[in-house]
Amino acid sequence: MSSALGAGLFAAVLLNGAEPFLLRVGALQHEKYEAAWVRLCGSAPVSRDPSGLGARCAPASGRELLPLLWPDVRAAATAHTLVSSPTGRRLKLAKDACLLVGVLLAACTWRDRSHGLLLEARWPLLALGALVLVHSVLGIARGDALPVLAGLRSYEALPMAVLLAPLVAAPLCVALTRWVAAALLVQLPFLVVEAIRSLPVQKVAPVLYLPWRLSGSLVMPNSLGVFAAAGLVFVLAFEPSRRWRAASVVAALACIAAAGSGAGWVLLSAAGAWWLWRRGGAFARVGALCMPLAVVGLLPWLVLRLDVHDSIRARMDSMKAAAAMRPSELILGGAAGAGATTLGTVDPSSPSGMAGRWWWAGDSGVAALLAQTGIVGLLLAGLAVSLAWRAEAALRPFLLVTSLAAFVLPILDLFPVNLLLALVLARVPAGDAAPNAGVT
């Protein structure tokens, strides 16, 4: 049951960012890959490092390979690795198919139906889904089919979670947590290959001029960092095996470091602070208060980005644009698909996209939910989180991490974190099942 769902999730994680990864390392469109290196290096020849550490500008070029200082060069590399091609669309369809097969197999092999669907325990999620459906119908009636379809993709995890939550009744099936751990561990070979072969799309490390801010099998570096933090907390909460927990810790730390993800470090420190606070001692609680503050202060050195605080501030400031919403929009939402990353990719010039009136909605999951469903939708989502928080102590670190991430990332579109969050929110309350076996 949960093994089928976990296997589908694992395969989907590998396929989700497969096209950008293959483009970055030159496995797809190799001619454009080589041409991008020539553009990065200017008139200097491209040399192959004898140690096998990928392609770099020849030392005779007289300049360091730091695309961050040349926005046009960085844009050229980014354009090469984020293009959409028939191969990429096939990979995305394969990802959706793997997840769908996992869901169907899990549903077909579900034998213990003692809990039923327990819809009364999930009414906030059902109400939120109904509100999204109403906005979708109104959007299609207005002729905004593309934004509606893009927005619905952000909520596809909700029906799957409501259907399959009894499969992960407490104690959470170890098989599912181990597939999540495997998805973390499999990022390590991806990161090694990317460090050796990838175009330096984001930044160059100060050591050997290797690419910095890697993405693994996800699309963007920050997505990898947030998935690593959330996935690690998910595994630590429910996995009884020390070996699996230790391996997950190593993999998550490596992913966050390689991604240069400020959000990943902050979320990890928040989870660590929670566990320290739970220990109850005065010294532990002082450490719990100091840990996140220390990490936030050290972020520029942890991620080698002196402007990282400006990035966080800009995302939070964009929420001020919500003040421009009409009263009816502020209460019930105003744009199906506003802020959806799918819409930003397919049609960024759409009024609901990054270039339209709802440009600010793409900066965070909270902003997107506010734009799409208004304060009512935010309250329903908050109520679902609070019910899950009260139901089971083991869920709280994961809920804390994902709730914080929602302020700085479009978490509704961040696979597989969005699916894990939906499953946790729709999970059978602890009182209806045996106590969990994981770390609390």
Short mmCIF file of C-alpha atoms in Angstrom, two decimals:
data_model
loop_
_atom_site.label_atom_id
_atom_site.label_comp_id
_atom_site.label_asym_id
_atom_site.label_seq_id
_atom_site.Cartn_x
_atom_site.Cartn_y
_atom_site.Cartn_z
CA MET A 1 0.00 0.00 0.00
CA SER A 2 2.31 2.73 1.25
CA SER A 3 5.17 1.01 -0.61
CA ALA A 4 3.36 1.59 -3.90
CA LEU A 5 2.72 5.23 -3.04
CA GLY A 6 6.34 5.66 -1.91
CA ALA A 7 7.72 4.04 -5.06
CA GLY A 8 5.61 6.33 -7.22
CA LEU A 9 6.78 9.34 -5.22
CA PHE A 10 10.43 8.25 -5.56
CA ALA A 11 10.19 7.82 -9.33
CA ALA A 12 8.39 11.14 -9.68
CA VAL A 13 11.15 12.92 -7.71
CA LEU A 14 13.74 11.57 -10.16
CA LEU A 15 11.74 12.62 -13.21
CA ASN A 16 10.52 15.99 -11.92
CA GLY A 17 13.72 17.92 -12.69
CA ALA A 18 15.28 15.42 -15.08
CA GLU A 19 15.26 17.69 -18.13
CA PRO A 20 17.03 20.69 -16.51
CA PHE A 21 19.57 18.29 -14.97
CA LEU A 22 20.30 16.57 -18.29
CA LEU A 23 20.64 19.96 -19.98
CA ARG A 24 23.00 21.29 -17.30
CA VAL A 25 25.35 18.31 -17.64
CA GLY A 26 25.22 18.17 -21.44
CA ALA A 27 23.41 14.85 -21.80
CA LEU A 28 20.64 16.62 -23.75
CA GLN A 29 21.34 19.14 -26.53
CA HIS A 30 25.08 18.65 -26.23
CA GLU A 31 25.86 21.16 -28.97
CA LYS A 32 24.08 23.92 -27.06
CA TYR A 33 25.86 22.79 -23.89
CA GLU A 34 29.26 23.24 -25.56
CA ALA A 35 28.16 26.55 -27.08
CA ALA A 36 27.11 27.77 -23.65
CA TRP A 37 30.61 27.03 -22.32
CA VAL A 38 32.10 29.06 -25.17
CA ARG A 39 29.79 31.95 -24.35
CA LEU A 40 30.70 31.73 -20.68
CA CYS A 41 34.42 31.80 -21.46
CA GLY A 42 34.31 34.55 -24.07
CA SER A 43 37.04 34.31 -26.66
CA ALA A 44 39.18 32.02 -24.50
CA PRO A 45 39.21 28.31 -25.37
CA VAL A 46 37.37 25.86 -23.18
CA SER A 47 39.74 23.50 -21.38
CA ARG A 48 39.07 20.11 -19.86
CA ASP A 49 40.50 19.82 -16.40
CA PRO A 50 42.91 16.85 -16.27
CA SER A 51 41.45 15.75 -12.94
CA GLY A 52 38.11 15.18 -14.63
CA LEU A 53 36.35 18.00 -12.82
CA GLY A 54 34.33 19.15 -15.79
CA ALA A 55 34.78 21.93 -18.32
CA ARG A 56 36.13 25.31 -17.22
CA CYS A 57 37.45 28.44 -18.84
CA ALA A 58 41.12 28.20 -19.71
CA PRO A 59 43.34 29.88 -17.09
CA ALA A 60 44.75 32.05 -19.86
CA SER A 61 41.43 33.80 -20.18
CA GLY A 62 42.57 36.24 -17.51
CA ARG A 63 39.32 36.23 -15.53
CA GLU A 64 37.58 34.00 -13.06
CA LEU A 65 34.47 32.17 -14.14
CA LEU A 66 31.93 34.03 -12.00
CA PRO A 67 28.65 34.29 -13.91
CA LEU A 68 27.11 36.08 -10.95
CA LEU A 69 29.10 39.17 -12.00
CA TRP A 70 27.88 39.00 -15.60
CA PRO A 71 24.07 38.86 -15.66
CA ASP A 72 23.96 38.43 -19.43
CA VAL A 73 26.24 35.40 -19.26
CA ARG A 74 24.25 33.89 -16.40
CA ALA A 75 21.03 34.51 -18.34
CA ALA A 76 22.48 32.66 -21.34
CA ALA A 77 23.33 29.62 -19.21
CA THR A 78 19.95 29.72 -17.46
CA ALA A 79 18.08 29.95 -20.76
CA HIS A 80 19.88 26.83 -21.96
CA THR A 81 19.01 24.76 -18.91
CA LEU A 82 15.39 25.85 -18.36
CA VAL A 83 14.07 25.48 -21.89
CA SER A 84 11.00 23.34 -22.45
CA SER A 85 11.35 20.66 -25.12
CA PRO A 86 9.35 17.64 -26.30
CA THR A 87 11.71 15.45 -24.26
CA GLY A 88 11.05 17.54 -21.17
CA ARG A 89 7.30 17.34 -21.65
CA ARG A 90 7.54 13.57 -22.01
CA LEU A 91 9.57 13.39 -18.79
CA LYS A 92 6.95 15.50 -16.98
CA LEU A 93 4.19 13.22 -18.26
CA ALA A 94 6.21 10.21 -17.10
CA LYS A 95 6.52 11.82 -13.67
CA ASP A 96 2.77 12.34 -13.44
CA ALA A 97 2.16 8.80 -14.70
CA CYS A 98 4.48 7.27 -12.07
CA LEU A 99 2.73 9.16 -9.30
CA LEU A 100 -0.71 8.23 -10.63
CA VAL A 101 0.25 4.54 -10.89
CA GLY A 102 1.55 4.64 -7.31
CA VAL A 103 -1.69 6.22 -6.10
CA LEU A 104 -3.86 3.70 -7.96
CA LEU A 105 -1.83 0.71 -6.77
CA ALA A 106 -1.98 1.98 -3.21
CA ALA A 107 -5.74 2.39 -3.44
CA CYS A 108 -6.24 -1.01 -5.08
CA THR A 109 -4.14 -2.86 -2.48
CA TRP A 110 -5.73 -1.14 0.52
CA ARG A 111 -7.11 -3.95 2.64
CA ASP A 112 -7.68 -2.35 6.04
CA ARG A 113 -10.70 -0.12 5.57
CA SER A 114 -11.54 0.14 9.25
CA HIS A 115 -10.99 3.91 9.24
CA GLY A 116 -12.95 4.72 6.09
CA LEU A 117 -12.27 8.11 4.58
CA LEU A 118 -13.06 9.99 7.81
CA LEU A 119 -14.20 13.00 5.82
CA GLU A 120 -15.44 14.71 8.96
CA ALA A 121 -11.83 14.93 10.19
CA ARG A 122 -10.73 16.60 6.96
CA TRP A 123 -13.47 19.13 6.38
CA PRO A 124 -11.06 22.12 6.20
CA LEU A 125 -9.26 20.48 3.28
CA LEU A 126 -12.55 19.64 1.61
CA ALA A 127 -13.82 23.19 2.10
CA LEU A 128 -10.59 24.60 0.66
CA GLY A 129 -10.91 22.28 -2.32
CA ALA A 130 -14.51 23.40 -2.84
CA LEU A 131 -13.45 27.06 -2.77
CA VAL A 132 -10.72 26.38 -5.34
CA LEU A 133 -13.26 24.53 -7.50
CA VAL A 134 -15.69 27.47 -7.40
CA HIS A 135 -12.95 29.89 -8.44
CA SER A 136 -11.92 27.50 -11.21
CA VAL A 137 -15.45 27.33 -12.63
CA LEU A 138 -15.76 31.12 -12.51
CA GLY A 139 -12.35 31.50 -14.14
CA ILE A 140 -13.25 29.19 -17.01
CA ALA A 141 -16.53 31.08 -17.46
CA ARG A 142 -14.48 34.29 -17.81
CA GLY A 143 -12.32 32.65 -20.47
CA ASP A 144 -9.25 32.16 -18.26
CA ALA A 145 -8.86 28.44 -18.91
CA LEU A 146 -5.04 28.50 -18.93
CA PRO A 147 -4.63 30.16 -15.50
CA VAL A 148 -7.29 27.83 -14.09
CA LEU A 149 -5.55 24.69 -15.32
CA ALA A 150 -2.21 25.98 -14.08
CA GLY A 151 -3.71 26.75 -10.70
CA LEU A 152 -5.43 23.38 -10.37
CA ARG A 153 -2.07 21.65 -10.77
CA SER A 154 -1.02 23.29 -7.49
CA TYR A 155 -3.84 21.53 -5.66
CA GLU A 156 -3.60 18.08 -7.23
CA ALA A 157 -2.15 16.69 -3.99
CA LEU A 158 -5.36 17.46 -2.04
CA PRO A 159 -7.67 14.78 -3.52
CA MET A 160 -4.86 12.21 -3.44
CA ALA A 161 -4.21 12.98 0.22
CA VAL A 162 -7.87 12.77 1.25
CA LEU A 163 -8.19 9.45 -0.59
CA LEU A 164 -4.97 7.87 0.66
CA ALA A 165 -4.54 9.31 4.15
CA PRO A 166 -5.94 6.14 5.79
CA LEU A 167 -3.06 4.26 4.17
CA VAL A 168 -0.62 6.23 6.31
CA ALA A 169 -2.59 5.98 9.54
CA ALA A 170 -0.48 6.25 12.66
CA PRO A 171 1.98 4.71 13.06
CA LEU A 172 3.04 6.02 9.67
CA CYS A 173 4.05 3.12 7.45
CA VAL A 174 7.81 2.75 7.57
CA ALA A 175 7.82 1.89 3.88
CA LEU A 176 6.72 5.41 2.94
CA THR A 177 9.31 7.11 5.13
CA ARG A 178 12.04 4.92 3.67
CA TRP A 179 11.08 5.89 0.14
CA VAL A 180 11.36 9.53 1.23
CA ALA A 181 14.78 8.74 2.72
CA ALA A 182 15.76 7.03 -0.53
CA ALA A 183 14.72 10.14 -2.46
CA LEU A 184 17.15 12.13 -0.28
CA LEU A 185 19.97 9.61 -0.67
CA VAL A 186 19.63 9.37 -4.44
CA GLN A 187 20.36 13.10 -4.69
CA LEU A 188 24.00 12.45 -3.74
CA PRO A 189 25.08 10.84 -7.07
CA PHE A 190 23.09 13.52 -8.91
CA LEU A 191 25.04 16.20 -7.04
CA VAL A 192 28.41 14.56 -7.79
CA VAL A 193 27.68 14.40 -11.52
CA GLU A 194 26.32 17.95 -11.49
CA ALA A 195 29.40 19.29 -9.69
CA ILE A 196 31.68 17.63 -12.25
CA ARG A 197 29.80 18.31 -15.47
CA SER A 198 27.24 21.07 -14.97
CA LEU A 199 27.20 24.53 -16.41
CA PRO A 200 27.59 27.06 -13.56
CA VAL A 201 24.03 28.34 -13.88
CA GLN A 202 23.71 29.88 -10.42
CA LYS A 203 27.19 30.52 -9.07
CA VAL A 204 30.75 29.20 -8.97
CA ALA A 205 32.29 27.75 -5.83
CA PRO A 206 35.53 29.32 -4.54
CA VAL A 207 37.14 25.85 -4.65
CA LEU A 208 38.26 24.59 -8.08
CA TYR A 209 35.69 26.90 -9.72
CA LEU A 210 33.13 24.11 -9.64
CA PRO A 211 29.44 24.94 -10.13
CA TRP A 212 27.77 26.12 -6.93
CA ARG A 213 24.13 26.06 -5.87
CA LEU A 214 23.26 22.67 -7.34
CA SER A 215 19.71 21.39 -7.86
CA GLY A 216 20.06 17.60 -8.11
CA SER A 217 16.92 16.03 -9.56
CA LEU A 218 14.80 19.02 -8.54
CA VAL A 219 14.37 22.10 -10.69
CA MET A 220 15.91 24.84 -8.53
CA PRO A 221 18.54 24.89 -5.74
CA ASN A 222 16.20 26.32 -3.11
CA SER A 223 13.66 23.61 -3.93
CA LEU A 224 16.31 21.00 -3.19
CA GLY A 225 17.22 22.69 0.09
CA VAL A 226 13.62 22.89 1.30
CA PHE A 227 12.90 19.32 0.23
CA ALA A 228 16.01 18.14 2.09
CA ALA A 229 14.95 19.90 5.29
CA ALA A 230 11.30 18.83 5.12
CA GLY A 231 12.15 15.29 4.01
CA LEU A 232 14.65 14.87 6.83
CA VAL A 233 12.15 16.02 9.46
CA PHE A 234 9.55 13.69 7.95
CA VAL A 235 11.92 10.72 8.20
CA LEU A 236 13.14 11.57 11.71
CA ALA A 237 9.56 11.82 12.96
CA PHE A 238 8.53 8.30 11.97
CA GLU A 239 11.52 6.14 11.01
CA PRO A 240 12.45 3.66 13.80
CA SER A 241 15.79 2.56 12.29
CA ARG A 242 18.85 4.50 13.45
CA ARG A 243 20.71 3.62 10.25
CA TRP A 244 18.03 5.11 8.04
CA ARG A 245 17.84 8.21 10.22
CA ALA A 246 21.63 8.68 10.19
CA ALA A 247 21.83 8.21 6.42
CA SER A 248 19.02 10.72 5.94
CA VAL A 249 20.80 13.30 8.12
CA VAL A 250 24.00 12.99 6.06
CA ALA A 251 22.11 13.20 2.76
CA ALA A 252 20.01 16.19 3.84
CA LEU A 253 23.01 18.17 5.10
CA ALA A 254 24.89 17.46 1.86
CA CYS A 255 21.90 18.55 -0.23
CA ILE A 256 21.38 21.81 1.67
CA ALA A 257 25.09 22.65 1.55
CA ALA A 258 25.40 21.87 -2.18
CA ALA A 259 22.24 23.83 -2.95
CA GLY A 260 23.47 26.86 -1.01
CA SER A 261 19.91 27.12 0.29
CA GLY A 262 19.40 29.73 2.97
CA ALA A 263 15.83 28.55 3.45
CA GLY A 264 17.06 25.00 3.95
CA TRP A 265 19.44 26.00 6.76
CA VAL A 266 16.82 28.17 8.48
CA LEU A 267 14.19 25.43 8.33
CA LEU A 268 16.64 22.86 9.66
CA SER A 269 17.57 25.16 12.53
CA ALA A 270 13.87 25.69 13.32
CA ALA A 271 13.34 21.93 13.54
CA GLY A 272 16.44 21.58 15.71
CA ALA A 273 15.19 24.34 17.98
CA TRP A 274 11.87 22.54 18.34
CA TRP A 275 13.54 19.30 19.40
CA LEU A 276 15.82 21.14 21.84
CA TRP A 277 12.84 22.91 23.38
CA ARG A 278 11.06 19.59 23.80
CA ARG A 279 13.93 18.32 25.97
CA GLY A 280 12.69 20.73 28.62
CA GLY A 281 15.94 21.73 30.34
CA ALA A 282 16.78 25.40 30.82
CA PHE A 283 20.07 25.08 28.94
CA ALA A 284 18.35 23.26 26.07
CA ARG A 285 15.69 25.96 25.79
CA VAL A 286 18.29 28.72 25.69
CA GLY A 287 19.97 26.81 22.87
CA ALA A 288 16.63 26.45 21.12
CA LEU A 289 16.15 30.22 21.14
CA CYS A 290 19.70 30.97 20.02
CA MET A 291 20.03 28.38 17.25
CA PRO A 292 17.74 29.94 14.59
CA LEU A 293 19.05 33.44 15.35
CA ALA A 294 22.64 32.26 14.95
CA VAL A 295 21.86 30.50 11.67
CA VAL A 296 20.08 33.55 10.25
CA GLY A 297 23.04 35.74 11.23
CA LEU A 298 25.55 33.34 9.67
CA LEU A 299 23.58 32.75 6.46
CA PRO A 300 25.82 34.91 4.21
CA TRP A 301 28.78 32.72 5.14
CA LEU A 302 26.86 29.44 5.18
CA VAL A 303 25.59 29.91 1.62
CA LEU A 304 28.39 32.18 0.31
CA ARG A 305 25.85 34.87 -0.66
CA LEU A 306 26.30 38.27 0.92
CA ASP A 307 22.89 39.39 -0.37
CA VAL A 308 20.91 36.47 1.05
CA HIS A 309 19.16 38.65 3.65
CA ASP A 310 18.02 41.01 0.89
CA SER A 311 16.44 38.07 -0.90
CA ILE A 312 14.45 37.06 2.18
CA ARG A 313 13.41 40.66 2.84
CA ALA A 314 12.25 41.16 -0.75
CA ARG A 315 10.01 38.10 -0.56
CA MET A 316 8.41 39.23 2.65
CA ASP A 317 7.99 42.80 1.36
CA SER A 318 6.11 41.55 -1.70
CA MET A 319 3.26 40.56 0.62
CA LYS A 320 2.58 44.27 1.07
CA ALA A 321 1.19 44.24 -2.45
CA ALA A 322 -1.79 42.36 -1.03
CA ALA A 323 -2.99 45.73 0.25
CA ALA A 324 -3.92 46.57 -3.35
CA MET A 325 -6.47 43.76 -3.50
CA ARG A 326 -10.13 44.68 -3.68
CA PRO A 327 -12.14 43.89 -0.51
CA SER A 328 -13.98 41.02 -2.18
CA GLU A 329 -10.70 39.60 -3.50
CA LEU A 330 -9.05 39.96 -0.11
CA ILE A 331 -11.83 37.94 1.53
CA LEU A 332 -12.55 35.25 -1.09
CA GLY A 333 -9.64 35.49 -3.53
CA GLY A 334 -9.58 36.90 -6.99
CA ALA A 335 -7.50 34.93 -9.49
CA ALA A 336 -7.45 31.21 -10.12
CA GLY A 337 -3.87 30.21 -10.81
CA ALA A 338 -2.34 33.46 -9.55
CA GLY A 339 1.30 32.87 -8.71
CA ALA A 340 1.33 29.27 -9.97
CA THR A 341 4.80 28.40 -11.22
CA THR A 342 3.25 26.38 -14.05
CA LEU A 343 1.51 29.52 -15.33
CA GLY A 344 4.70 31.54 -14.97
CA THR A 345 6.44 29.01 -17.23
CA VAL A 346 3.69 28.55 -19.82
CA ASP A 347 2.43 32.14 -20.07
CA PRO A 348 4.32 34.65 -17.88
CA SER A 349 2.51 37.55 -19.60
CA SER A 350 -0.87 36.35 -18.32
CA PRO A 351 -2.71 38.81 -16.02
CA SER A 352 -2.46 36.11 -13.35
CA GLY A 353 1.20 35.42 -14.12
CA MET A 354 4.49 36.99 -13.16
CA ALA A 355 4.03 40.02 -15.40
CA GLY A 356 0.44 40.77 -14.45
CA ARG A 357 -1.34 42.35 -11.50
CA TRP A 358 -0.68 39.27 -9.38
CA TRP A 359 3.12 39.27 -9.86
CA TRP A 360 3.64 39.25 -6.09
CA ALA A 361 1.72 35.99 -5.65
CA GLY A 362 4.57 33.87 -6.99
CA ASP A 363 6.95 34.68 -4.14
CA SER A 364 5.44 32.37 -1.54
CA GLY A 365 2.78 29.78 -0.92
CA VAL A 366 1.01 32.11 1.51
CA ALA A 367 0.86 34.87 -1.11
CA ALA A 368 -0.41 32.49 -3.80
CA LEU A 369 -3.09 31.09 -1.49
CA LEU A 370 -4.18 34.61 -0.51
CA ALA A 371 -4.44 35.68 -4.15
CA GLN A 372 -6.34 32.56 -5.18
CA THR A 373 -8.64 31.94 -2.21
CA GLY A 374 -8.39 35.07 -0.04
CA ILE A 375 -8.46 35.23 3.74
CA VAL A 376 -11.07 32.47 3.82
CA GLY A 377 -8.68 30.08 2.09
CA LEU A 378 -5.83 31.08 4.40
CA LEU A 379 -8.03 30.44 7.45
CA LEU A 380 -9.07 27.02 6.15
CA ALA A 381 -5.44 26.08 5.50
CA GLY A 382 -4.43 27.37 8.92
CA LEU A 383 -7.24 25.39 10.55
CA ALA A 384 -6.13 22.21 8.79
CA VAL A 385 -2.58 22.76 10.07
CA SER A 386 -3.79 23.50 13.61
CA LEU A 387 -5.95 20.35 13.70
CA ALA A 388 -3.01 18.24 12.54
CA TRP A 389 -0.78 20.00 15.10
CA ARG A 390 -3.14 19.13 17.95
CA ALA A 391 -3.76 15.57 16.75
CA GLU A 392 -0.23 14.20 16.88
CA ALA A 393 3.00 15.49 18.43
CA ALA A 394 5.20 13.65 15.95
CA LEU A 395 3.79 15.76 13.12
CA ARG A 396 4.70 19.10 14.66
CA PRO A 397 8.31 19.53 13.46
CA PHE A 398 7.23 18.76 9.89
CA LEU A 399 4.28 21.14 10.13
CA LEU A 400 6.56 23.83 11.57
CA VAL A 401 9.09 23.44 8.75
CA THR A 402 6.55 23.44 5.93
CA SER A 403 4.56 26.34 7.41
CA LEU A 404 7.69 28.48 7.60
CA ALA A 405 8.69 27.45 4.08
CA ALA A 406 5.29 28.57 2.78
CA PHE A 407 6.21 32.19 3.53
CA VAL A 408 9.28 32.23 1.25
CA LEU A 409 8.57 29.58 -1.38
CA PRO A 410 5.59 28.58 -3.58
CA ILE A 411 5.16 25.41 -1.55
CA LEU A 412 1.89 24.54 -3.29
CA ASP A 413 3.98 23.79 -6.40
CA LEU A 414 7.01 22.29 -4.62
CA PHE A 415 6.87 18.57 -5.32
CA PRO A 416 7.17 16.27 -3.35
CA VAL A 417 6.86 18.51 -0.27
CA ASN A 418 3.32 19.52 -1.28
CA LEU A 419 2.22 15.87 -1.46
CA LEU A 420 3.82 15.00 1.89
CA LEU A 421 2.19 18.04 3.48
CA ALA A 422 -1.22 17.15 2.07
CA LEU A 423 -0.87 13.57 3.36
CA VAL A 424 0.07 14.83 6.81
CA LEU A 425 -2.86 17.26 6.91
CA ALA A 426 -5.31 14.57 5.82
CA ARG A 427 -3.78 11.94 8.11
CA VAL A 428 -5.96 9.89 10.46
CA PRO A 429 -5.92 11.50 13.92
CA ALA A 430 -3.65 9.80 16.42
CA GLY A 431 -6.61 8.90 18.60
CA ASP A 432 -7.95 6.57 15.89
CA ALA A 433 -4.79 4.47 15.66
CA ALA A 434 -1.93 3.03 17.60
CA PRO A 435 0.80 5.32 18.95
CA ASN A 436 3.52 6.21 16.47
CA ALA A 437 6.88 4.50 16.64
CA GLY A 438 9.06 7.37 15.60
CA VAL A 439 10.95 10.20 17.23
CA THR A 440 8.70 12.78 18.87
#
